Short mmCIF file of C-alpha atoms and ligand atoms in Angstrom, two decimals:
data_model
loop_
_atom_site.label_atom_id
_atom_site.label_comp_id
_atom_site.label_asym_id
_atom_site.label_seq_id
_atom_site.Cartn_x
_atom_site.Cartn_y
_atom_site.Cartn_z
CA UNK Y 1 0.00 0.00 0.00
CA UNK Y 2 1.38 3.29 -0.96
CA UNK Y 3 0.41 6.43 1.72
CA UNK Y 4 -0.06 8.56 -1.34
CA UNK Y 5 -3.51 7.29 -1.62
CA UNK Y 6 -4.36 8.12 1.57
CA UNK Y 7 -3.55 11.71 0.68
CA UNK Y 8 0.08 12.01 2.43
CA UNK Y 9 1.73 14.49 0.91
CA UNK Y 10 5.36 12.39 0.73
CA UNK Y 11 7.14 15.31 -0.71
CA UNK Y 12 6.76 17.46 2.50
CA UNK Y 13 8.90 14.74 4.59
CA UNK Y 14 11.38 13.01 4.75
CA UNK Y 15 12.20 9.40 3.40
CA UNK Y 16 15.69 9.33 6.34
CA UNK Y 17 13.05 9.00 8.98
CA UNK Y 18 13.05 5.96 11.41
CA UNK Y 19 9.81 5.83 11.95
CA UNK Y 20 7.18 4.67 9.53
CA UNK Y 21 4.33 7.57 8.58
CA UNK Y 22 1.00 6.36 8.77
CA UNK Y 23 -2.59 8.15 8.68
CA UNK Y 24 -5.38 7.71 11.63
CA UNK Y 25 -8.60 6.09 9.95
CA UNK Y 26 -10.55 5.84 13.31
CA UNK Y 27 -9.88 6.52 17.02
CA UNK Y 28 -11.44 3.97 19.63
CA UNK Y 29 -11.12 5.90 23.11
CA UNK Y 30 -6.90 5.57 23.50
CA UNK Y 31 -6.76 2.85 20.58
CA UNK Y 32 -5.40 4.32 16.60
CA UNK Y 33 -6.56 2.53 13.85
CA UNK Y 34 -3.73 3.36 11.39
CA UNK Y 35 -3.07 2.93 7.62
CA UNK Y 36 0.44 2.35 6.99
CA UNK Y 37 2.63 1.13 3.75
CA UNK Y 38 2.26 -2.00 5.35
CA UNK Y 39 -1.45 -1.85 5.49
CA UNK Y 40 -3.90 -1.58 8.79
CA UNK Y 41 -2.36 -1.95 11.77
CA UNK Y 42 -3.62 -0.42 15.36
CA UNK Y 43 -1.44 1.90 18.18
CA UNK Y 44 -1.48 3.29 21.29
CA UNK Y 45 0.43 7.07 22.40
CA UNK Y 46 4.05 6.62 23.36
CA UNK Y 47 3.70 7.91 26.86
CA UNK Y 48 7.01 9.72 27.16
CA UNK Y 49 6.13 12.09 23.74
CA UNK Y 50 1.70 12.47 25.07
CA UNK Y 51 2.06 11.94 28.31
CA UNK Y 52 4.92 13.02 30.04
CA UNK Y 53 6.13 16.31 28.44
CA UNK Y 54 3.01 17.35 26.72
CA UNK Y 55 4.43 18.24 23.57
CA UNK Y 56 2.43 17.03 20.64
CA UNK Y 57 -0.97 17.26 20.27
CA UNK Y 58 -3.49 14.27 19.97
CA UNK Y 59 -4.21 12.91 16.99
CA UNK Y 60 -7.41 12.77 15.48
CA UNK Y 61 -9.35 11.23 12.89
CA UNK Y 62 -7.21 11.97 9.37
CA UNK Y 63 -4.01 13.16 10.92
CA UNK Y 64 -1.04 11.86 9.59
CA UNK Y 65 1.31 10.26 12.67
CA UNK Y 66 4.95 9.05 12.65
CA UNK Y 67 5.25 5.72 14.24
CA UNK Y 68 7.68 2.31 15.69
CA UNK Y 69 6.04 0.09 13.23
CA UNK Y 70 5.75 -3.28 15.22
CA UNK Y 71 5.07 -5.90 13.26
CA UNK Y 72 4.35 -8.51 15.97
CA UNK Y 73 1.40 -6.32 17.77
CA UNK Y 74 0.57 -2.85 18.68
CA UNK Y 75 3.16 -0.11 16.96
CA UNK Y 76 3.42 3.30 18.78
CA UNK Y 77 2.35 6.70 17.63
CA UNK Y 78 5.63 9.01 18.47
CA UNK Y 79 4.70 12.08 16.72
CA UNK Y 80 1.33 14.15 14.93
CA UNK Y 81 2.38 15.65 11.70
CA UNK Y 82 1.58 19.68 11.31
CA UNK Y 83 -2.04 19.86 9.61
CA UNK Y 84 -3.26 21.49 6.89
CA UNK Y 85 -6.55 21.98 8.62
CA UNK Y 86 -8.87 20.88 11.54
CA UNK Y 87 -12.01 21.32 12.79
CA UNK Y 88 -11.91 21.85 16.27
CA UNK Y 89 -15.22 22.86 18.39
CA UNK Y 90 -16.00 23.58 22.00
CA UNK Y 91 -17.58 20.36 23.11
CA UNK Y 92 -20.37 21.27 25.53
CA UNK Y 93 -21.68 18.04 26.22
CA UNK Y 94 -22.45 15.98 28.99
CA UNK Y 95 -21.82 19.36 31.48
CA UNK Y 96 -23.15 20.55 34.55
CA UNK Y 97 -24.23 24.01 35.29
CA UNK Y 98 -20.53 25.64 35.86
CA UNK Y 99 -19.86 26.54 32.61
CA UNK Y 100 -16.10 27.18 33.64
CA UNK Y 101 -15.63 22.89 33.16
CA UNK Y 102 -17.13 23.01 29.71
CA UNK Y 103 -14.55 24.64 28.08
CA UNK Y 104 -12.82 21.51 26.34
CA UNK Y 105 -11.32 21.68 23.02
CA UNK Y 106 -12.19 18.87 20.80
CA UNK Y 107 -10.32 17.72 17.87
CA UNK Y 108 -12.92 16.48 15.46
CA UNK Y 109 -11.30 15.54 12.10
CA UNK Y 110 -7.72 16.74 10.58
CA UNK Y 111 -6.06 17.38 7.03
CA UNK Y 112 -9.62 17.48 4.56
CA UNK Y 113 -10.07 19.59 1.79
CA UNK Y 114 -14.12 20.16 2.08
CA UNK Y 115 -16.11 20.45 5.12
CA UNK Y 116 -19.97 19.31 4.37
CA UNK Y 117 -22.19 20.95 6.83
CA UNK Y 118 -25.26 18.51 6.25
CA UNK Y 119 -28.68 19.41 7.15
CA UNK Y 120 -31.36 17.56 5.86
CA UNK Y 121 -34.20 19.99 4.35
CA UNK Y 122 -37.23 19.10 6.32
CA UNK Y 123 -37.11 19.05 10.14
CA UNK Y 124 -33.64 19.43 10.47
CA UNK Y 125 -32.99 22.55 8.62
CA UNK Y 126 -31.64 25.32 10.94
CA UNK Y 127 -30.41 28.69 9.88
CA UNK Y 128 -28.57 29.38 13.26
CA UNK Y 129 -26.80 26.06 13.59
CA UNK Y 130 -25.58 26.85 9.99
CA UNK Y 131 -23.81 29.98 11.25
CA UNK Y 132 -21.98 28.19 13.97
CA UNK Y 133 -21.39 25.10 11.42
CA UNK Y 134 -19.94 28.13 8.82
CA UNK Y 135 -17.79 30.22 11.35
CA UNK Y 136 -16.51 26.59 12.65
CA UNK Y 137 -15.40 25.44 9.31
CA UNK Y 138 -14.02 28.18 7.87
CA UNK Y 139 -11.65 28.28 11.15
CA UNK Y 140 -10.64 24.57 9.89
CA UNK Y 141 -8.67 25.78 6.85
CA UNK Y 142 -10.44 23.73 4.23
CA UNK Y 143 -13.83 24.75 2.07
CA UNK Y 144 -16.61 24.39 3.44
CA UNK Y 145 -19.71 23.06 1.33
CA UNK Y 146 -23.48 23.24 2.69
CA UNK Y 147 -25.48 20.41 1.55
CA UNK Y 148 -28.99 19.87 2.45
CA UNK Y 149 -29.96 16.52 2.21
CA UNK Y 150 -33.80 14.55 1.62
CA UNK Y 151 -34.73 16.97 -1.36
CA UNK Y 152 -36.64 13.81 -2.41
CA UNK Y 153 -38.97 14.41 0.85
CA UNK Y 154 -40.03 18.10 -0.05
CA UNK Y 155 -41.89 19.37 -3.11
CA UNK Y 156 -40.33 22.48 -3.63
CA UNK Y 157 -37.70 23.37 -1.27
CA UNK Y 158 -36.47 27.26 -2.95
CA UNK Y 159 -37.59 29.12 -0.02
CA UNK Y 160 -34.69 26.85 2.00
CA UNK Y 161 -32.83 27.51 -0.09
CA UNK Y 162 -32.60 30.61 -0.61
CA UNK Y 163 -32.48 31.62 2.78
CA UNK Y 164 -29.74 28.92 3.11
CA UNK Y 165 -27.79 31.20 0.77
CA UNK Y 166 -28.16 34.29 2.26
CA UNK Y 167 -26.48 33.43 4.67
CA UNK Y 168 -23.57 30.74 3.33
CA UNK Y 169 -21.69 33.85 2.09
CA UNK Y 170 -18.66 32.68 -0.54
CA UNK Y 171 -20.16 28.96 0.11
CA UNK Y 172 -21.35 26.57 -2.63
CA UNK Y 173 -25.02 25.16 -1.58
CA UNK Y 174 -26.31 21.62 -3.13
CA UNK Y 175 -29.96 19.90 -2.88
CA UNK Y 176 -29.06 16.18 -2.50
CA UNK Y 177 -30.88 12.72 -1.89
CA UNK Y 178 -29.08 10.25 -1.03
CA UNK Y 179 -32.06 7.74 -1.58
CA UNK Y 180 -32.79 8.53 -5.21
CA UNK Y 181 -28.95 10.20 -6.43
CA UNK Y 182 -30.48 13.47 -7.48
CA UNK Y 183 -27.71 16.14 -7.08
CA UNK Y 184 -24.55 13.88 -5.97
CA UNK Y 185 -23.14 14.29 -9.79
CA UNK Y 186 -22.91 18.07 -9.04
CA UNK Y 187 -20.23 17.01 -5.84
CA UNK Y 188 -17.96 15.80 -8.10
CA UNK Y 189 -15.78 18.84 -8.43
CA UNK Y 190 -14.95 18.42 -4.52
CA UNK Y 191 -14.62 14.28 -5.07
CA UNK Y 192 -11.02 14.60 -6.85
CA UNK Y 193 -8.27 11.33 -5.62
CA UNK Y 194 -6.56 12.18 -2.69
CA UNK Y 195 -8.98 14.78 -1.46
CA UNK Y 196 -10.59 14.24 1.58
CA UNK Y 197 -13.82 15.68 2.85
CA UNK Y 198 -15.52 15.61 6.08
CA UNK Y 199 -19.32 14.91 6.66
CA UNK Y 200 -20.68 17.10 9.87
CA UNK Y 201 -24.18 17.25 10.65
CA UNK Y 202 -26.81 16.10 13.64
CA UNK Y 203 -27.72 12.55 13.76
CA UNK Y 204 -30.36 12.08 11.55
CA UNK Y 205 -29.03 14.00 8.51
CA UNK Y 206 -28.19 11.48 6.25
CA UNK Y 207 -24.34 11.09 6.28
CA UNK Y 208 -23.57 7.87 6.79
CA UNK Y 209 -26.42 7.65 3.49
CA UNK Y 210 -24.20 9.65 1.56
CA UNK Y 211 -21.19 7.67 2.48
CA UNK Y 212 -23.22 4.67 1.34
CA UNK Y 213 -24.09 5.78 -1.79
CA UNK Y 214 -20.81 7.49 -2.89
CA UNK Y 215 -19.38 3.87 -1.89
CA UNK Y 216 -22.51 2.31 -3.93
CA UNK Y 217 -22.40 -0.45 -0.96
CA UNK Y 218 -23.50 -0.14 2.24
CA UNK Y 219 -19.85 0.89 4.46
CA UNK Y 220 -21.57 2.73 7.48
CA UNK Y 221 -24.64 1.49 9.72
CA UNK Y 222 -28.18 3.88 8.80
CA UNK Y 223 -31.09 3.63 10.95
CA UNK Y 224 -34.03 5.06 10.34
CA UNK Y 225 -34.62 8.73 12.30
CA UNK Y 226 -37.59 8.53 15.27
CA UNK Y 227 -40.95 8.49 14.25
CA UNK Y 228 -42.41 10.95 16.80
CA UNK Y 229 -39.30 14.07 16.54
CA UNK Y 230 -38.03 13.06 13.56
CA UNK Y 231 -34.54 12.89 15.60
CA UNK Y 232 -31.75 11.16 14.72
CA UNK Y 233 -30.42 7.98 16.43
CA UNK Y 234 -26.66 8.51 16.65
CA UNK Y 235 -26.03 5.43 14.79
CA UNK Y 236 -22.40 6.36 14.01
CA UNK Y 237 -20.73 6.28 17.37
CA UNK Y 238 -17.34 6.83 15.83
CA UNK Y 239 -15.14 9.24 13.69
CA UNK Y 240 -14.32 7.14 10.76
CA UNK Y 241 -12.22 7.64 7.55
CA UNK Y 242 -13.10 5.64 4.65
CA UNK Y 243 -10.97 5.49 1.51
CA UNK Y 244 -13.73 5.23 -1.76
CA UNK Y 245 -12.70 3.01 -4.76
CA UNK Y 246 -12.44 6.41 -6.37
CA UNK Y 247 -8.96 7.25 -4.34
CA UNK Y 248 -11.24 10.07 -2.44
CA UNK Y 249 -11.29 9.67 1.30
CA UNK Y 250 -14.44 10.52 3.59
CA UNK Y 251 -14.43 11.28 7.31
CA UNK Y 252 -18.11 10.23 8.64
CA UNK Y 253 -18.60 11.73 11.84
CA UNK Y 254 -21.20 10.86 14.77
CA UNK Y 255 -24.29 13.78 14.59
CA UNK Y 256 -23.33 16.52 16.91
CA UNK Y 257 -25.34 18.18 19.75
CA UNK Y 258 -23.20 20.94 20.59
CA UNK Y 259 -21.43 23.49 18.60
CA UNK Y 260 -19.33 25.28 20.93
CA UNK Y 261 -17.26 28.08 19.23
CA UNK Y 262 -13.51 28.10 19.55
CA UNK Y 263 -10.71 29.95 18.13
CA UNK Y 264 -12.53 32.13 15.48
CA UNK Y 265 -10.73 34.88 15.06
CA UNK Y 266 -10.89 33.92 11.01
CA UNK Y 267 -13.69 31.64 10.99
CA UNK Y 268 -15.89 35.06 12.35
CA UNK Y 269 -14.49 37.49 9.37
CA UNK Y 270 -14.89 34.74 6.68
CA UNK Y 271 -18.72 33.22 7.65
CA UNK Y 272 -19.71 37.33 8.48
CA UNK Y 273 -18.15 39.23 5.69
CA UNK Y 274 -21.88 41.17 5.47
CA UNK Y 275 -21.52 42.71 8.74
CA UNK Y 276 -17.69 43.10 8.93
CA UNK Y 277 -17.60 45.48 5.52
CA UNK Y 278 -19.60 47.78 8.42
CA UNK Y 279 -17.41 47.74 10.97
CA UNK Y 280 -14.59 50.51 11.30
CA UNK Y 281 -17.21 52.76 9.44
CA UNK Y 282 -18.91 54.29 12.67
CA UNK Y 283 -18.13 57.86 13.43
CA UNK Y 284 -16.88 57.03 16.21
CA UNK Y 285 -13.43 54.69 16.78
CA UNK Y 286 -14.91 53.17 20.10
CA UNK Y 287 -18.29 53.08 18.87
CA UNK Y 288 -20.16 50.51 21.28
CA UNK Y 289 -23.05 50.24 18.09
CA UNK Y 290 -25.64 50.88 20.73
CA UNK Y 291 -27.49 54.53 20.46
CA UNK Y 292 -24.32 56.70 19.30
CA UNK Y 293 -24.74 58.62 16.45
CA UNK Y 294 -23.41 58.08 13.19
CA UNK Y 295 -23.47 54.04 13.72
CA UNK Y 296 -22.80 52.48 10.60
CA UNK Y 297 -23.47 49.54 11.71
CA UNK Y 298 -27.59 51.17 13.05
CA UNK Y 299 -27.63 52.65 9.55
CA UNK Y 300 -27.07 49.81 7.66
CA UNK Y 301 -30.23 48.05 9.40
CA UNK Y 302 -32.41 50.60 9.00
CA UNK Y 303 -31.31 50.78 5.45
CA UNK Y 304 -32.15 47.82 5.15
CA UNK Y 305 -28.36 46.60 3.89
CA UNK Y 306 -27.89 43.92 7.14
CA UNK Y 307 -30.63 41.99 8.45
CA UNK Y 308 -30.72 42.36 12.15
CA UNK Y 309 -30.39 38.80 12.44
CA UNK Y 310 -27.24 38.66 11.15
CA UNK Y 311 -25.71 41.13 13.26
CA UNK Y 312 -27.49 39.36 16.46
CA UNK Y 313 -26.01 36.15 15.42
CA UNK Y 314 -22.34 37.45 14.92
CA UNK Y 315 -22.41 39.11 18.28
CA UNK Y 316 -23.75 35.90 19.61
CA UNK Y 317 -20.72 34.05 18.69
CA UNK Y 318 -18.29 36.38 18.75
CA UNK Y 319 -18.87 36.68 22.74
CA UNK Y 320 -18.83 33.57 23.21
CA UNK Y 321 -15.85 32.66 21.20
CA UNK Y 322 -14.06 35.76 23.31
CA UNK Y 323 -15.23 34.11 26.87
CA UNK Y 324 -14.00 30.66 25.65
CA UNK Y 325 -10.52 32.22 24.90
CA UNK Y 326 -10.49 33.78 28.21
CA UNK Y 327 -11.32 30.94 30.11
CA UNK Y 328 -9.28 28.35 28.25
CA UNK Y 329 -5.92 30.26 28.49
CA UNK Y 330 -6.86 30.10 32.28
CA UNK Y 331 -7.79 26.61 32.22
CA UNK Y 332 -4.46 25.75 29.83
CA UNK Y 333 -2.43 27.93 32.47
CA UNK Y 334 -4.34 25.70 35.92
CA UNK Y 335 -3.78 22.09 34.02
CA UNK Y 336 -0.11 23.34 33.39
CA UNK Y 337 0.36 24.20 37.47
CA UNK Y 338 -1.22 20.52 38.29
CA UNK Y 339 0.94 18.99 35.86
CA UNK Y 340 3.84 20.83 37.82
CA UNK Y 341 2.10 19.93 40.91
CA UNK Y 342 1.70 16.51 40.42
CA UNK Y 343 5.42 16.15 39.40
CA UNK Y 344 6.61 17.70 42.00
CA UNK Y 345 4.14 15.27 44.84
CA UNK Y 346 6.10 12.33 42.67
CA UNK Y 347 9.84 13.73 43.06
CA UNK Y 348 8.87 14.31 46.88
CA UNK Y 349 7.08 10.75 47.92
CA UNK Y 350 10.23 9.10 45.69
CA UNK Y 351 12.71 11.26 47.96
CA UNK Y 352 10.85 9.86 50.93
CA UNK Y 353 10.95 6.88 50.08
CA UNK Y 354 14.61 6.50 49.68
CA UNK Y 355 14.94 8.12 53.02
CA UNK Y 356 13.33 5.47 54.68
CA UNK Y 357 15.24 3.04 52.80
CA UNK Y 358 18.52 4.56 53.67
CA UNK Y 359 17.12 4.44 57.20
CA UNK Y 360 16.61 0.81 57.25
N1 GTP F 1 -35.93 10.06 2.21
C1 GTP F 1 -34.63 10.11 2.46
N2 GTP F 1 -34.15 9.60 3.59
C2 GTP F 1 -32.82 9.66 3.80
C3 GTP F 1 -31.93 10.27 2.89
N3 GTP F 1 -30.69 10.20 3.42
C4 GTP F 1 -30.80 9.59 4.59
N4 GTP F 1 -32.07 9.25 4.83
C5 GTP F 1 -32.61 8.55 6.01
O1 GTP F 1 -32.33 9.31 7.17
C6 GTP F 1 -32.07 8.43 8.28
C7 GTP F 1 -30.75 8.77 8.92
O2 GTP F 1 -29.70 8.61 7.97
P1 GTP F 1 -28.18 8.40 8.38
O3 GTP F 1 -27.39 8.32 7.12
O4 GTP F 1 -28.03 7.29 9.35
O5 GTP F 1 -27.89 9.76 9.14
P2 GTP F 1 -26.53 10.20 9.86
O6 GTP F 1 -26.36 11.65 9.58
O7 GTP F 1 -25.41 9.32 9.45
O8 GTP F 1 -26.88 10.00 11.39
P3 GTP F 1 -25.90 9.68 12.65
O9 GTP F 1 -25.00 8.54 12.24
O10 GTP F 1 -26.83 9.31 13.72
O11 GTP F 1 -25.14 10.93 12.91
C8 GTP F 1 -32.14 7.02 7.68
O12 GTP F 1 -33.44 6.52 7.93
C9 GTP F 1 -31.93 7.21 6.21
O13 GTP F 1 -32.53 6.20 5.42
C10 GTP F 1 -32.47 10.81 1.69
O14 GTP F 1 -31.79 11.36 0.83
N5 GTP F 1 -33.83 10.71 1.53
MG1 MG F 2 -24.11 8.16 10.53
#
């Protein structure tokens, strides 16, 4: 098996290494699946490189990893390759009320070309979780893609549509079914060998489908969505990348339930290019937008030239993506002091304890 069809770009490294590169297909709670040259193999973290000095970051699903290739059992991961992009979210779930613990960064998927934020276009369809889904992915470094799945469930779907494109700024839109094919032709552009492209949507949105129908074989477990909410199941439990005869490689991705901003900074100026050509106009440097005069911002809504929405919906995240920064450098700065902490309780009970065997 040569990594090249996995999308390694070989030319970037080099051959002298002692290691053996290898890309992450799946990620089972501390256990890699891996592709290598040799073909699938699985790994754990070397301890020393995760662990103990904290200086590479964890892979993911589609990051690229140098490993010790073992060829009787488990090989070792020693090092994450730099990525070209990731999609990294704050993931909310499972919190209590103190929303100082639910500031966790999670890795979703690494190195992909396209992002496809899927929403199907019946119950599922919803404008704000686009925006997050938009500002998200274009933070990731790749292209995102909105595709709305189920066309073959609604008559006429233009009103969705169009107000899916006021607000995908820059962002191509498709009308797909995945049960009848209509629209998956007009993907092709995105489905070139060696790209990869991940699927991102809530349970329910027909992903996995697509997956299955790109493969034209059934790859990834579907279940139908519940009768009574039309909610999904969250059949896929797991990140998974899946190489199609075509050389292409797809991440499928469990449906998420939280979209927790992150770093933005770029994401925010790409996904809300309407109201940023506004800001810096005021009359004022330090104008707050609220009641001073000369607003540009006030001016354009009354003109009618940003929807209020839209302006709502970037201060929305924006806030939230500033009180994430805050609290994470303070988190990143706490877990670095117990880190210190902890090493320093080790050094101490191993001093004492060679005291007391001197003693003896
Ligand atoms: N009518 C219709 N149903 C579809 C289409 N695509 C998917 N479905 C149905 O939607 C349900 C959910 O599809 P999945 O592909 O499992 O959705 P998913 O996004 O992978 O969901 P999770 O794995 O839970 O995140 C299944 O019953 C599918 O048969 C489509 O194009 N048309
Ligand atoms: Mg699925």
């Amino acid at each position: 098996m040569n990594l090249k069809d996995y999308g390694f770009p070989a030319q970037n490294y080099s051959i002298d290494t002692e290691g053996t590169y290898a890309r992450v297909t799946a990620v089972h709670k501390g256990n890699y699946s891996l592709v290598t040259e040799y073909g699938e193999c699985t790994a754990k973290l070397k301890s020393s490189v995760y662990f103990n000095n904290c200086t590479e970051e964890f892979p993911t699903t589609g990051d690229f990893v140098e490993i010790q290739y073992n060829t009787e059992g488990e090989s070792l991961i020693i090092k994450t390759l730099k990525r070209k992009s990731k999609f990294a979210r704050n993931d909310l779930s499972g919190h209590g009320s103190e929303y100082v613990k639910t500031i966790k960064e999670q890795t979703v998927a690494a190195n992909f070309d396209y992002v496809f934020i899927m929403q199907s276009l019946n119950h599922d369809l919803n404008l704000k979780r686009l925006e997050r889904y938009l500002t998200l992915s274009w933070q990731s470094g790749a292209v995102p893609v909105v595709v709305l799945t189920k066309s073959d469930l609604i008559e006429d779907y233009s009103a969705q549509l169009a107000s899916v494109k006021q607000i995908a700024i820059g962002v191509d839109v498709h009308a797909i079914s995945a049960k009848t094919g209509y629209g998956i032709d007009g993907l092709a552009d995105y489905f070139k060998k060696g790209k990869t492209v991940v699927f991102l949507g809530s349970s329910g949105a027909g992903k996995s489908s697509l997956v299955n129908a790109l493969a034209g074989q059934k790859v990834m477990s579907v279940k139908e969505i519940r009768e009574d909410d039309s909610k999904g199941r969250h059949t896929t439990t797991h990140r998974q990348l899946i190489r199609l005869d075509s050389g292409v490689m797809v991440i499928d991705t469990p449906g998420m339930r939280e979209l927790g901003m992150w770093n933005v900074s770029e994401g925010l100026r790409e996904s809300f290019s309407d109201v940023k050509q506004f800001l810096g106009r005021c009359k004022f440097s330090d104008c707050k937008h609220q009641s001073e005069p000369g607003c540009a911002i006030k001016m354009a809504i009354e003109d009618g030239n940003l929807a209020y929405e839209r302006w709502e919906s970037y201060l929305t995240l924006k806030k939230e993506a500033a009180f994430v920064d805050d609290k994470a450098t303070y988190l990143r700065s706490k877990d670095h002091q117990q880190i210190t902490m902890k090493v320093w309780e080790r050094q101490k009970s191993k001093e004492t304890r060679r005291t007391n065997d001197d003693k003896h």
